[in-house]
Structure formats: structure tokens, C-alpha cells
Short mmCIF file of C-alpha atoms in Angstrom, two decimals:
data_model
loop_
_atom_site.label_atom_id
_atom_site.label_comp_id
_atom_site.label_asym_id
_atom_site.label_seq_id
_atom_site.Cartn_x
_atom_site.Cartn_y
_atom_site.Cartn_z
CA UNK A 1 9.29 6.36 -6.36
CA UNK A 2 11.86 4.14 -5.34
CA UNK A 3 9.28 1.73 -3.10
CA UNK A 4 6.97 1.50 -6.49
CA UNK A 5 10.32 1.23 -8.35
CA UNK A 6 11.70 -1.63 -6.66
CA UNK A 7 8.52 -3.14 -6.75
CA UNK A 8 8.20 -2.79 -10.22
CA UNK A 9 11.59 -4.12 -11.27
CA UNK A 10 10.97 -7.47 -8.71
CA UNK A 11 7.46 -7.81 -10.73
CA UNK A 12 9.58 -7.14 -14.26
CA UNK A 13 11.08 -10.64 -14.63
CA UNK A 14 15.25 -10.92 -14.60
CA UNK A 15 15.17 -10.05 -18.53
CA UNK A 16 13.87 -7.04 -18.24
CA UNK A 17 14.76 -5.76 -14.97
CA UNK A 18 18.20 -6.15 -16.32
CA UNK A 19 17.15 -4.08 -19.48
CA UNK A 20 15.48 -1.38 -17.13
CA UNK A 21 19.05 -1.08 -15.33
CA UNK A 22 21.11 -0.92 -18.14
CA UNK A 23 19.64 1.90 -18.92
CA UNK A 24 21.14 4.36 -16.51
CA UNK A 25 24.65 2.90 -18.45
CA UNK A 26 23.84 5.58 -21.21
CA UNK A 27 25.51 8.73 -20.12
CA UNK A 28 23.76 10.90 -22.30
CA UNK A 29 19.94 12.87 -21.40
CA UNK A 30 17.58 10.65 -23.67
CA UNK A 31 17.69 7.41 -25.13
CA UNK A 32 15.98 5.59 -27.98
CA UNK A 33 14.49 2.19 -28.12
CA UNK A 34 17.09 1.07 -30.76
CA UNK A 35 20.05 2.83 -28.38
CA UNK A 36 18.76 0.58 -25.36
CA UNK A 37 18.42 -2.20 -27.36
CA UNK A 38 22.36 -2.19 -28.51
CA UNK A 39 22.97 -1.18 -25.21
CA UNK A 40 21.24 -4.46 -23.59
CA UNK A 41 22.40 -6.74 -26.38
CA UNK A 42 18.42 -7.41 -26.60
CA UNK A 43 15.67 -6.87 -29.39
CA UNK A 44 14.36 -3.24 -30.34
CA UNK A 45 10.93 -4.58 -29.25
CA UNK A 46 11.91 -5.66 -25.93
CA UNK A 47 13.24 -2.41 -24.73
CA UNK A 48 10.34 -0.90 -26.50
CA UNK A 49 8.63 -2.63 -23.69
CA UNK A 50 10.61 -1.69 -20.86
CA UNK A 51 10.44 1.98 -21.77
CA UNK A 52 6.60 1.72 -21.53
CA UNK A 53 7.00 0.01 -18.42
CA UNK A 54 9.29 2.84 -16.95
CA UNK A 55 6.98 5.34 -18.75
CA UNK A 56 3.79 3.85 -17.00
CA UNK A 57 5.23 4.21 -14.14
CA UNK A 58 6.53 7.56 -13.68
CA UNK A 59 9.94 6.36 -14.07
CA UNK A 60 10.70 7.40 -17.62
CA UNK A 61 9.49 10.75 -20.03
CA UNK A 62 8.70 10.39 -23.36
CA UNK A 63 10.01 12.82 -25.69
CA UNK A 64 8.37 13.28 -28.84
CA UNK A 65 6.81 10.98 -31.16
CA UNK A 66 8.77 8.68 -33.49
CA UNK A 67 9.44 9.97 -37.45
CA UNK A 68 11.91 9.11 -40.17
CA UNK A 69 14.62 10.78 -39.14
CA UNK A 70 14.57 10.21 -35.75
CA UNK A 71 12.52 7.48 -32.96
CA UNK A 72 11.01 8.47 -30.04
CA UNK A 73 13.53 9.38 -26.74
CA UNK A 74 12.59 8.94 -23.06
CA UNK A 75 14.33 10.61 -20.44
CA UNK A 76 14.56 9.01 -17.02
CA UNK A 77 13.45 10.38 -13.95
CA UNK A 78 16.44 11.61 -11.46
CA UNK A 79 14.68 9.80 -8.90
CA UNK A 80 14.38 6.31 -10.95
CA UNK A 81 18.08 6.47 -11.84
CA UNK A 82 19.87 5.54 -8.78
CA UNK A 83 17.31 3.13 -8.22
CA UNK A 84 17.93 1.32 -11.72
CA UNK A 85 21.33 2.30 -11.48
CA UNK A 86 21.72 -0.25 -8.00
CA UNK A 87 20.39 -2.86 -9.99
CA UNK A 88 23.16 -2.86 -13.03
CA UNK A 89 26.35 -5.24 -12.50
CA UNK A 90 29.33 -3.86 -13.09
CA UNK A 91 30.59 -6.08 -15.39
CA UNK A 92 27.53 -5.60 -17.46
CA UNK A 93 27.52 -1.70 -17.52
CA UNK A 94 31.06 -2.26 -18.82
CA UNK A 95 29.75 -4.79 -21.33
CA UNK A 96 27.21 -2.34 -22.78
CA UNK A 97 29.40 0.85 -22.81
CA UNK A 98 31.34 -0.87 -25.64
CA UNK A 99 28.20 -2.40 -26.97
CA UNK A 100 26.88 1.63 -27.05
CA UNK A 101 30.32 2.62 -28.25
CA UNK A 102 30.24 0.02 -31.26
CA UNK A 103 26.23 0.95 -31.94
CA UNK A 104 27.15 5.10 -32.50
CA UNK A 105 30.22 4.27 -34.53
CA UNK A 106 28.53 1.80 -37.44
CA UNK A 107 25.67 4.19 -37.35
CA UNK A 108 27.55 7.12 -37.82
CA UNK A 109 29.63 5.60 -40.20
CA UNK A 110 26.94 5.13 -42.24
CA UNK A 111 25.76 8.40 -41.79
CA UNK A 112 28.72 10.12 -43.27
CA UNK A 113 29.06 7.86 -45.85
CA UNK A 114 25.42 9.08 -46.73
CA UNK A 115 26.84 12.20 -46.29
CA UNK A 116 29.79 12.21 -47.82
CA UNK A 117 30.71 9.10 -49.79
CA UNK A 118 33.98 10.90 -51.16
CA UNK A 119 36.28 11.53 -48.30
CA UNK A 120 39.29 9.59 -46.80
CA UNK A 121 38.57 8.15 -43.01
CA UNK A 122 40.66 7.34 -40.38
CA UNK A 123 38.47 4.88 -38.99
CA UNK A 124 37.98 2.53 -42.18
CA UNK A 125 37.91 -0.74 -40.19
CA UNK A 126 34.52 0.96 -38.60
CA UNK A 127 33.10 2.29 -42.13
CA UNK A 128 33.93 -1.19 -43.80
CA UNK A 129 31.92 -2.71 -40.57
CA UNK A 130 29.25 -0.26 -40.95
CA UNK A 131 28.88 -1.44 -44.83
CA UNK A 132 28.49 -5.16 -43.60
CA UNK A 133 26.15 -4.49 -41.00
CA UNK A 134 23.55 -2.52 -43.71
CA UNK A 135 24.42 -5.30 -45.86
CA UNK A 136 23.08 -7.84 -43.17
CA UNK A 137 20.32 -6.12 -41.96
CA UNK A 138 18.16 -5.09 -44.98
CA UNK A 139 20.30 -2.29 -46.29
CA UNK A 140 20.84 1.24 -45.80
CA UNK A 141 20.01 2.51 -42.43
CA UNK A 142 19.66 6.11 -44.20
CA UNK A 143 17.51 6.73 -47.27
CA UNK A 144 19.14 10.09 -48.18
CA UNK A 145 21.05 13.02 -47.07
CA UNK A 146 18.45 14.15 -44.86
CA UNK A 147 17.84 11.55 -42.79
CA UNK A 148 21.23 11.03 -42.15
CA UNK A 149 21.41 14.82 -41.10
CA UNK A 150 18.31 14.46 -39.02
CA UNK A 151 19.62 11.28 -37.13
CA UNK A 152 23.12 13.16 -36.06
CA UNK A 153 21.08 16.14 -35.15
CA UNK A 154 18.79 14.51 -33.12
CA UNK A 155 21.74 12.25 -31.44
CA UNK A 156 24.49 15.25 -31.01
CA UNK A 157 23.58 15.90 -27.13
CA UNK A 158 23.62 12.33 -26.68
CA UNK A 159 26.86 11.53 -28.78
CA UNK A 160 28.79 13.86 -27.02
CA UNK A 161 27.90 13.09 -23.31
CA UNK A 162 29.40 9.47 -24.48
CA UNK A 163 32.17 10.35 -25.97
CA UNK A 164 33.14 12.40 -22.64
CA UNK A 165 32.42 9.56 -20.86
CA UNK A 166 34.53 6.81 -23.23
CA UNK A 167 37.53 9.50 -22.94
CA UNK A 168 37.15 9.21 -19.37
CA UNK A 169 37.57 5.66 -19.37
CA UNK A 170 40.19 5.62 -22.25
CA UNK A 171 38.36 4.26 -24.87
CA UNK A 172 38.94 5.03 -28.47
CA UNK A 173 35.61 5.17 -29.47
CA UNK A 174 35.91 9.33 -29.33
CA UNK A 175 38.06 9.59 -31.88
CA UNK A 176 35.73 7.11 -34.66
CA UNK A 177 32.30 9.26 -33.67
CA UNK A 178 34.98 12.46 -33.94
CA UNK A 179 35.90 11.00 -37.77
CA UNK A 180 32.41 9.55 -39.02
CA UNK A 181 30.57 13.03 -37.24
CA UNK A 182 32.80 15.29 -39.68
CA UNK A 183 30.50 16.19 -42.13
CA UNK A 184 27.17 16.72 -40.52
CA UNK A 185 28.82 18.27 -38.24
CA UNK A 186 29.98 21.35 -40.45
CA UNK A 187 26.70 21.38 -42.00
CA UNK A 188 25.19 21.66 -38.79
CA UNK A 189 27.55 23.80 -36.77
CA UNK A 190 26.78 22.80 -33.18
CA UNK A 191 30.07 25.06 -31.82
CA UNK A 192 30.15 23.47 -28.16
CA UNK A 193 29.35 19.85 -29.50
CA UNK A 194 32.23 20.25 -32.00
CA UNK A 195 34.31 21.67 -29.21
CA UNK A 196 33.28 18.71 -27.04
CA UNK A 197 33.80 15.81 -29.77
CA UNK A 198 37.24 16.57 -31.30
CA UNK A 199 39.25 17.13 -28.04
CA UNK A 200 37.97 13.68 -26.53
CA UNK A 201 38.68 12.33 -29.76
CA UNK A 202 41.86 13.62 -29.94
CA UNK A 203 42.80 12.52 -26.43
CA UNK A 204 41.88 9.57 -27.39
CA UNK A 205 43.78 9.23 -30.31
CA UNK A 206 46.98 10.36 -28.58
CA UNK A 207 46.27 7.60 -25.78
CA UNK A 208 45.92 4.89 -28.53
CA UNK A 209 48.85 5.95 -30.30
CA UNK A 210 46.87 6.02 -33.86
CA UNK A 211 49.70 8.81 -36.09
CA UNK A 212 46.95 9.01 -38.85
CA UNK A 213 43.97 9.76 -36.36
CA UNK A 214 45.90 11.95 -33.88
CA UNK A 215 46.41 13.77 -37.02
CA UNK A 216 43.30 14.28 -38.06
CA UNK A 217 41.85 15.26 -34.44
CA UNK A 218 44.49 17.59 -34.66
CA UNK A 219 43.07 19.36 -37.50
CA UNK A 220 39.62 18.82 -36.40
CA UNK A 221 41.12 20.63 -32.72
CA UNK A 222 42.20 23.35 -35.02
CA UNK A 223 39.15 24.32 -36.30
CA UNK A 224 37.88 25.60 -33.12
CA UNK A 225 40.63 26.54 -31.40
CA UNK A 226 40.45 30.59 -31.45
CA UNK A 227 44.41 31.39 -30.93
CA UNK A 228 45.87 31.84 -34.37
CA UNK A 229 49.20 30.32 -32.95
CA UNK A 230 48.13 27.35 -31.13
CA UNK A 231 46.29 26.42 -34.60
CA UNK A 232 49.16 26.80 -36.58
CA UNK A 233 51.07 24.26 -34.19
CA UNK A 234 48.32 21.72 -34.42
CA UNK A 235 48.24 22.08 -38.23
CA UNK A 236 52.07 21.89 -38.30
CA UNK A 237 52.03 18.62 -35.86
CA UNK A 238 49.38 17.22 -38.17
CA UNK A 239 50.73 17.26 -41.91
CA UNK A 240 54.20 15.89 -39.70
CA UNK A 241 52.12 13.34 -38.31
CA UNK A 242 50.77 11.73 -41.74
CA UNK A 243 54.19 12.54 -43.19
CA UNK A 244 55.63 9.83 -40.75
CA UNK A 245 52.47 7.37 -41.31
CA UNK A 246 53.11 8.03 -45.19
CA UNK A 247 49.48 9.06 -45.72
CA UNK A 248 49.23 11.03 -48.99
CA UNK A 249 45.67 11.79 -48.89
CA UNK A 250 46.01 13.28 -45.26
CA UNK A 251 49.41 15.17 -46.24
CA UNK A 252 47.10 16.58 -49.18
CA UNK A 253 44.38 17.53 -46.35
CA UNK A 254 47.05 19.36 -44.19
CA UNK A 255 48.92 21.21 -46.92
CA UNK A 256 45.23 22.36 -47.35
CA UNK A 257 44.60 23.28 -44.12
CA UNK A 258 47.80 25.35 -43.94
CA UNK A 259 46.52 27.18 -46.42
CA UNK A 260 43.68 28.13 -44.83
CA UNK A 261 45.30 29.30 -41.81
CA UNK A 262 47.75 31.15 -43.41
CA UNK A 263 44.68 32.82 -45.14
CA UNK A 264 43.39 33.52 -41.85
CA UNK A 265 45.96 35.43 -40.64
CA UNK A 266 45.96 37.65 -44.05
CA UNK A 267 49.61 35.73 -45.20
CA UNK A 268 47.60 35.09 -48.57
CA UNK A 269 51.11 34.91 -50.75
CA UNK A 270 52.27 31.67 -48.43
CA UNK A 271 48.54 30.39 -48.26
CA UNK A 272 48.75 30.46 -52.16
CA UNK A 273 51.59 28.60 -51.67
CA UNK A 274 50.60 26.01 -49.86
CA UNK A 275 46.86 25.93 -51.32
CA UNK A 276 48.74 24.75 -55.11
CA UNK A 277 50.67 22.44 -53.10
CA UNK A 278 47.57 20.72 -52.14
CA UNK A 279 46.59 21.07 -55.53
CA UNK A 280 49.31 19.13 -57.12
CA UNK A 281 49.39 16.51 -53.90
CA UNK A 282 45.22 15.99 -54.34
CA UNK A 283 46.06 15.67 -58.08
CA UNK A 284 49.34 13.19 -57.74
CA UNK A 285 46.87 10.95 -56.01
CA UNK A 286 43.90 11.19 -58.73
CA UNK A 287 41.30 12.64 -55.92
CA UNK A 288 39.36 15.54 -58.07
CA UNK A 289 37.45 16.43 -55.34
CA UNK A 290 40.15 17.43 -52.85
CA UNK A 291 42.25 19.45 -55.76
CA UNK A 292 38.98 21.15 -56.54
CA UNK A 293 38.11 22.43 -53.12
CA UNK A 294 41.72 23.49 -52.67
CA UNK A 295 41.09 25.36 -56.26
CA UNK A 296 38.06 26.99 -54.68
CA UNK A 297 40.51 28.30 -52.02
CA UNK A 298 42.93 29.29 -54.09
CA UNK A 299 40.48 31.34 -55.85
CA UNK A 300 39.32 33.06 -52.43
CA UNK A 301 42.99 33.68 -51.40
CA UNK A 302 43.28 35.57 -55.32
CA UNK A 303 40.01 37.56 -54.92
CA UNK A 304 41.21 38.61 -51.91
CA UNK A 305 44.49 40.14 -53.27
CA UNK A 306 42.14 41.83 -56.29
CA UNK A 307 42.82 39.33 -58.86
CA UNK A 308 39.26 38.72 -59.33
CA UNK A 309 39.27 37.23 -63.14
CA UNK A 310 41.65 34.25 -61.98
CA UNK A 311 39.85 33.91 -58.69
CA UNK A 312 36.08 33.32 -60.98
CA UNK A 313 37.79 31.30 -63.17
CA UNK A 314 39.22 28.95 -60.61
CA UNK A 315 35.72 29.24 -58.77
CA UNK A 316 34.26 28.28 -62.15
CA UNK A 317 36.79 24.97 -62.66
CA UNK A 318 36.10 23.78 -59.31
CA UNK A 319 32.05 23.76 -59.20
CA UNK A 320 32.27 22.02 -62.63
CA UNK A 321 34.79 19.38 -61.35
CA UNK A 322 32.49 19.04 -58.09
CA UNK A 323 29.32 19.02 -60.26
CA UNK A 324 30.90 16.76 -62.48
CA UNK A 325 31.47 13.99 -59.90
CA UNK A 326 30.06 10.52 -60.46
CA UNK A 327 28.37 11.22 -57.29
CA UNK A 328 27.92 15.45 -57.39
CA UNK A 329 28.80 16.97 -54.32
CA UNK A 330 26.18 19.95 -54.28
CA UNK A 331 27.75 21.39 -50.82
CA UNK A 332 31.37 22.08 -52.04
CA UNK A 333 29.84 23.24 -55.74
CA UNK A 334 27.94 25.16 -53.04
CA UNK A 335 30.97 26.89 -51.48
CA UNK A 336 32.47 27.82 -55.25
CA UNK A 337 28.93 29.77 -55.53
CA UNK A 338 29.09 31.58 -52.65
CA UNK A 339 33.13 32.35 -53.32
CA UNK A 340 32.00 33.61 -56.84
CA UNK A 341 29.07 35.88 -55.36
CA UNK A 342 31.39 37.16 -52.87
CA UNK A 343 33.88 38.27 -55.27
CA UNK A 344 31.08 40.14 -57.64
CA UNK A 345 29.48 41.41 -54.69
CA UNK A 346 32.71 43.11 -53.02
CA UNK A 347 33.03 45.03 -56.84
CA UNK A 348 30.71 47.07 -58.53
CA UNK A 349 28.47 44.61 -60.28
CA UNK A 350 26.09 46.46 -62.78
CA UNK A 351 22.09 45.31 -62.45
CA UNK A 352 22.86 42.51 -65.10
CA UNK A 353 25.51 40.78 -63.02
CA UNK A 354 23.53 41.12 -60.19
CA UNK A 355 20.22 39.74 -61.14
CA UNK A 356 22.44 36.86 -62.30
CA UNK A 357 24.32 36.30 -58.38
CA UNK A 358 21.23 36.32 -57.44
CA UNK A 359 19.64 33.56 -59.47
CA UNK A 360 22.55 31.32 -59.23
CA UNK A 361 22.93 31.86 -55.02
CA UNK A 362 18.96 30.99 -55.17
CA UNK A 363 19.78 27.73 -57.22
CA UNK A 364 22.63 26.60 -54.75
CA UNK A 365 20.45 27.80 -51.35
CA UNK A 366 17.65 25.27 -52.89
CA UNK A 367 20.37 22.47 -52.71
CA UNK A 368 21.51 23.62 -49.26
CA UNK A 369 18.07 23.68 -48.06
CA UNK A 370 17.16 20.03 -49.81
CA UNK A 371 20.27 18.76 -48.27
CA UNK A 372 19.18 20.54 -44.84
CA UNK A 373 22.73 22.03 -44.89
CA UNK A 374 22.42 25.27 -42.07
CA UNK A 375 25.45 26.73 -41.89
CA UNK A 376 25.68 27.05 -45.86
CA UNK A 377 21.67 27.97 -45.86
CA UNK A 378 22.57 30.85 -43.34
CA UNK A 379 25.46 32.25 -45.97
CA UNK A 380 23.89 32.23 -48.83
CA UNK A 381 20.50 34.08 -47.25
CA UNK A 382 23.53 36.52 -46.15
CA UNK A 383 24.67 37.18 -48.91
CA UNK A 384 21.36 37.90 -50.64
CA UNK A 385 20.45 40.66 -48.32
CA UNK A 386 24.00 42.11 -49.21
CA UNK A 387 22.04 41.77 -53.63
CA UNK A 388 18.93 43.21 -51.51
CA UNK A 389 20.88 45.82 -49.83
CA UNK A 390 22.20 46.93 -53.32
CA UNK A 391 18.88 47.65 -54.77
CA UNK A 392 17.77 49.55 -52.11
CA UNK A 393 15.34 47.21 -50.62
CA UNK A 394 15.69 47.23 -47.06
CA UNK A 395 12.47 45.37 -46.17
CA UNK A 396 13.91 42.22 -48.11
CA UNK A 397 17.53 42.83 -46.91
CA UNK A 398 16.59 42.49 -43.37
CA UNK A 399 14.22 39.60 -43.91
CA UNK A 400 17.49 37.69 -45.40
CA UNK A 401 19.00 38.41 -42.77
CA UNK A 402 16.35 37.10 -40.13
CA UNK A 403 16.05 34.09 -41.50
CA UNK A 404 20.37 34.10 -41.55
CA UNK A 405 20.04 34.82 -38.11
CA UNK A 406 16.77 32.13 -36.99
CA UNK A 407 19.11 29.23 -38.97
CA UNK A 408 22.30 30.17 -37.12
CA UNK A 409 20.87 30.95 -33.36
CA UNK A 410 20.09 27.21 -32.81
CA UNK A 411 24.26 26.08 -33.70
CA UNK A 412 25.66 28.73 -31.84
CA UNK A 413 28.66 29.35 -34.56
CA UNK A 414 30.23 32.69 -34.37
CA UNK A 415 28.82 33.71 -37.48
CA UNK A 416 25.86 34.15 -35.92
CA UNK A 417 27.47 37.41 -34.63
CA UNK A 418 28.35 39.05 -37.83
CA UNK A 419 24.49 38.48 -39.22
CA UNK A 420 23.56 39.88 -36.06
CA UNK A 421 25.70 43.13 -36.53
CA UNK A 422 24.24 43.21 -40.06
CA UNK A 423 20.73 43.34 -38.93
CA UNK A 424 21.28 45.88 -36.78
CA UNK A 425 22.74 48.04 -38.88
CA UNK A 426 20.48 47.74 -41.55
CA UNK A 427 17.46 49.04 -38.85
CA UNK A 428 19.92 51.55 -37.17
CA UNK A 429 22.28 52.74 -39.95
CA UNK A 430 24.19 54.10 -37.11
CA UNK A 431 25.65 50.84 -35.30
CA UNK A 432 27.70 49.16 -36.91
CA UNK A 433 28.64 48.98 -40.84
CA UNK A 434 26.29 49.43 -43.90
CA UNK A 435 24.33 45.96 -44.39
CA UNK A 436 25.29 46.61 -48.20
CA UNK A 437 28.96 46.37 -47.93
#
């Protein structure tokens, strides 16, 4: 390999020898044409060409085939990389980290703007660059929802092995992929990617000094950090973080936040509390959207203490508000269904009521599915073997609940466990709880 290597690259030509090199700069497993390309500072055809090359010659693995959502990725050979790797200058691998750096952040700017064109970012300088760089090259680089989802899911191994590597060299880029990744990233649940992307970006964050994005990668830290405590401090550090910057729409996103861990931790006076306080801050600062999810929260917080009329009515308020949007945000009006099925399903709900949870959850899973959200697919298939459960029909109870547990086993959330524990007891009605409570 590395005589026929060496051979090759001499036989290349200095372009794309150079190319060929470069590519060993990518820290991740696989590699697309358009990833080399940015990486190289060269055309999408030319390092079309060079993978061939390095396929032809044993050198290179393609993966796949190319689609919509997602090109073709090659995977080098261990035994081609150090010989590639002795060809790349220094200077340039340097060069085309930030190039690779610059590439992931437009792109998944873009993507969570597809995603989600209604939150706040700390990174606007690389969502306003995003927007000009669509705007220069034909337009949107996503066509809908799905191929935004399908582009972060196919890049996720990839986008964490860089930002690891940028954190190593103390490069901000973690923390913009950590902000632009958000969203797909709670539709798609990848727990050790997650893990992975918010403490490099928050180490990056810190290193840069950035108040407002520190903040945020401390709440994004907090969602998968297991000790109650240690979550509490990085939500407390966070909301004084963007109280210092004087960010409003962040202090609105902590005060939510808090609420949700004091709702953790069964405090569910103090996380109404702090869940109206959002309410009022989302409101003060005309953004619906926020006041409505912290409504649905609210509502869960009030079901929770058996005030289940207020909780459906505040459930009800906040899918119309999210429905209502100029641009409708079907995951959130997604979350007040499954709050508002979880309510009627932890009471007595008469064969009427039922039938009727069970039409709306299918309407919302349709949405969830069409917007190839997993996590909230996985839920709502959940909590339609709890309807099945009711009625006595264990063959469709546990077939919800395999195809729960087939959507969650490739994200690798902890829910997974629960559906797991579900299905079991619904086949052994000794382990475990009954599937119908």
C-alpha cells in the first residue's frame, strides 16, 4: 500500500496530491466530496476525482450511494492515512481545519434555521453568514425539514470527532456547531453525541470568553448532566450569565429551564414559579412561542399536582398559539398533545375520551413522522400502547411499544429504558409495572 500509494500521489499531479493529503486533516471516520472540497479550498468535482482515485486504488471505501439527504462518504484506509498524512504541510492542515470549521457551521446554520426558524442564537454572525452564502449559491441548501434532519444525522459522527478536535486546539467553532445542532439534535436524541458536542462547546465558550454562549452551553451541559445538583448550578450560572450580558430572550430561556429542573426534582410549587416568570419575560419581549412552551410546562407542572382542568386548558392555549404561528411549529404543538394525552390517560377517561386521545396523538405522530422527529415519534407510539393497554388489547399494546423501542435503540436516550420495562411487562405481567398505567 504505501509503495503503490506513493506512486500514485507522484503520478497525481501537485493539485491533487495536495487534495489526496488534505484529506487525512478531517478528524472524523468518513468524508463527503463537498466536506473535502471545503476542506481543500477546491471544486466539489475535483475531490470527486481524487476520491475515485483513492477508491481505485484501495486507498479509500465508499460508503453508500449518494441521495437527497445525504452524498456519498468514503472512509480511508488505516494504511493510506499516514501515507497521505506525510504529504500534508502543516500550515495547510491548519488552513483547512478552519476552512472545515467554517463549512459545518454555515451548513448547520442553515440546517436549524430549516429546522427551527423561531429561536434566538448565540452564534448570529454565523446564521446571518449562512443566509448570504444560500443567497450566493442558488438558494437553500435544504428543501425541507427532512433533509435538513437527514444531513445532521448523517454528519453527527463526523461533527463531533471535529468539534473534539477544534476544542483541542482552542477553537470556537464547538460552541457554533453546539448552537446551530440544537434542534435536530433533540429530535434525534443521539445521547453520547449530545454529551460530546455541548461540553467542547462549552469549553470553548468559556476559553473565548463569549457570557451569552457560555450561557447557553451551560444549559445545553445541563441537559445531560445526570446529578440533580450539578444541573441546578449550571442553570443558576446561566440565567446569571445573560443577566450580566443583558440578554432578555436568554434570561426568558433560563427562568424556563429552572422551571424544569425544579420540576424534576418534584419542587412543582417553585417550578410554577419560575415557569410564569418565563411566561411574563417571553411575553415582555413579544416572543409567543417561548411563553407558549413555558405555558405547556406550566400545564405539566399543574397536572402533576391534580389540577387537571387548568393544566388542559393551558395545554389547549399553547398548541393554538404554536399552531397559530406564521410559520406553525408542529413539534412544540406536538409536545402540548402528548402533555394533554398524558393528563387524560393518568385519569379515568371513559371510551369517548379515549377514542378521541387516540385520534388526536395519531394526528400529531403523522407530523412527527413527516418531520422525521424520533424522539417525539417514540412518545407518542408510547403512549398509544398505554390507549391499547386500556382496551385490553395486548397484541397492539406491545406492537406500540416495539416500534417505541426500534425508534429509540438507534439514539441511545434513556427513555429507551422505560419502553423497554414496558414491553416486558406487558409479555410477563410479573416484571415490572402494568404496561396500562
Amino acid at each position: 500500500m504505501h509503495g503503490r500509494l506513493a506512486a500514485l500521489l507522484d503520478t497525481m499531479g501537485p493539485g491533487h496530491a495536495r487534495v489526496a493529503a488534505l484529506a487525512t486533516a478531517h478528524p472524523g471516520p468518513t468524508l463527503t466530496a463537498a466536506t473535502l472540497a471545503a476542506l481543500a479550498d477546491t471544486t466539489v468535482a475535483t475531490a470527486r476525482e481524487v476520491l475515485a482515485t483513492l477508491v481505485a486504488a484501495g486507498a479509500a471505501d465508499e460508503r453508500g450511494t449518494a441521495t437527497e439527504q445525504a452524498h456519498a462518504r468514503y472512509a480511508l484506509a488505516g494504511q493510506a492515512r499516514p501515507v497521505l498524512a506525510a504529504r500534508a504541510d502543516p500550515d495547510d492542515v491548519d488552513r483547512a481545519l478552519d476552512r472545515l470549521a467554517e463549512h459545518y457551521r454555515l451548513r448547520a446554520a442553515a440546517a436549524d434555521v430549516q429546522l427551527n426558524p423561531w429561536r434566538w442564537r448565540a452564534d448570529e454572525d454565523g446564521a446571518a453568514r449562512a443566509h448570504t452564502a444560500q443567497d450566493q449559491n442558488g438558494g437553500p441548501w435544504f428543501a425541507d425539514e427532512g433533509a435538513a434532519l437527514g444531513w445532521v444525522a448523517a454528519e453527527l459522527a463526523d461533527l463531533a470527532a471535529l468539534a473534539t478536535r477544534l476544542a483541542e486546539e482552542g477553537h470556537p467553532a464547538p460552541w457554533w456547531l453546539a448552537d446551530h445542532l440544537a434542534t435536530a439534535l433533540v429530535a434525534l436524541k443521539p445521547w453520547e453525541v449530545m454529551a460530546t458536542l455541548y461540553r467542547a462547546g462549552l469549553a470553548a465558550a468559556q476559553d473565548e470568553g463569549h457570557q451569552v454562549a457560555t450561557a447557553l452551553m451551560l444549559q445545553r451541559v445541563a441537559t445531560i448532566t445526570d446529578d440533580p445538583d450539578a444541573r441546578k448550578r449550571h442553570l443558576d450560572r446561566a440565567l446569571i450569565l445573560y443577566t450580566a450580558a443583558g440578554h432578555h430572550p436568554g434570561m426568558a430561556s433560563a427562568l424556563q429551564t429552572l422551571g424544569d429542573h425544579a420540576a424534576q426534582t418534584r419542587d412543582l410549587e417553585r417550578a410554577g414559579e419560575l415557569y410564569r416568570e418565563s411566561i411574563d419575560a417571553h411575553r415582555h419581549i413579544g416572543r409567543a412561542r417561548g411563553a407558549a412552551i413555558s405555558e405547556r410546562k406550566l400545564g405539566e407542572a399543574l397536572a402533576r399536582q391534580g389540577r387537571l382542568v387548568d393544566a388542559l386548558a393551558l395545554f389547549t392555549r399553547a398548541r393554538t398559539t404554536l399552531t397559530g404561528l406564521p410559520d406553525a411549529d408542529l413539534y412544540q404543538a406536538g409536545r402540548c398533545t402528548q402533555a394533554a394525552a398524558a393528563t387524560l390517560l393518568d385519569g379515568d377517561p371513559d371510551p369517548a375520551t379515549l377514542k378521541a386521545t387516540e385520534d388526536m396523538l395519531r394526528r400529531s405522530l403523522a407530523d412527527a413522522a413527516r418531520g422525521g422527529r424520533i424522539h417525539q415519534q417514540a412518545g407518542m407510539h408510547h403512549q398509544l400502547s398505554r390507549i391499547a393497554a386500556r382496551r385490553g388489547d395486548t397484541a397492539a399494546a406491545r406492537a406500540e411499544l416495539v416500534r417505541a423501542r426500534e425508534l429509540m435503540e438507534a439514539t441511545g436516550h434513556p427513555d429507551l429504558e422505560q419502553i423497554t420495562q414496558d414491553l416486558h411487562a406487558l409479555e410477563d405481567p410479573h416484571h415490572g409495572k402494568d404496561a396500562s398505567r
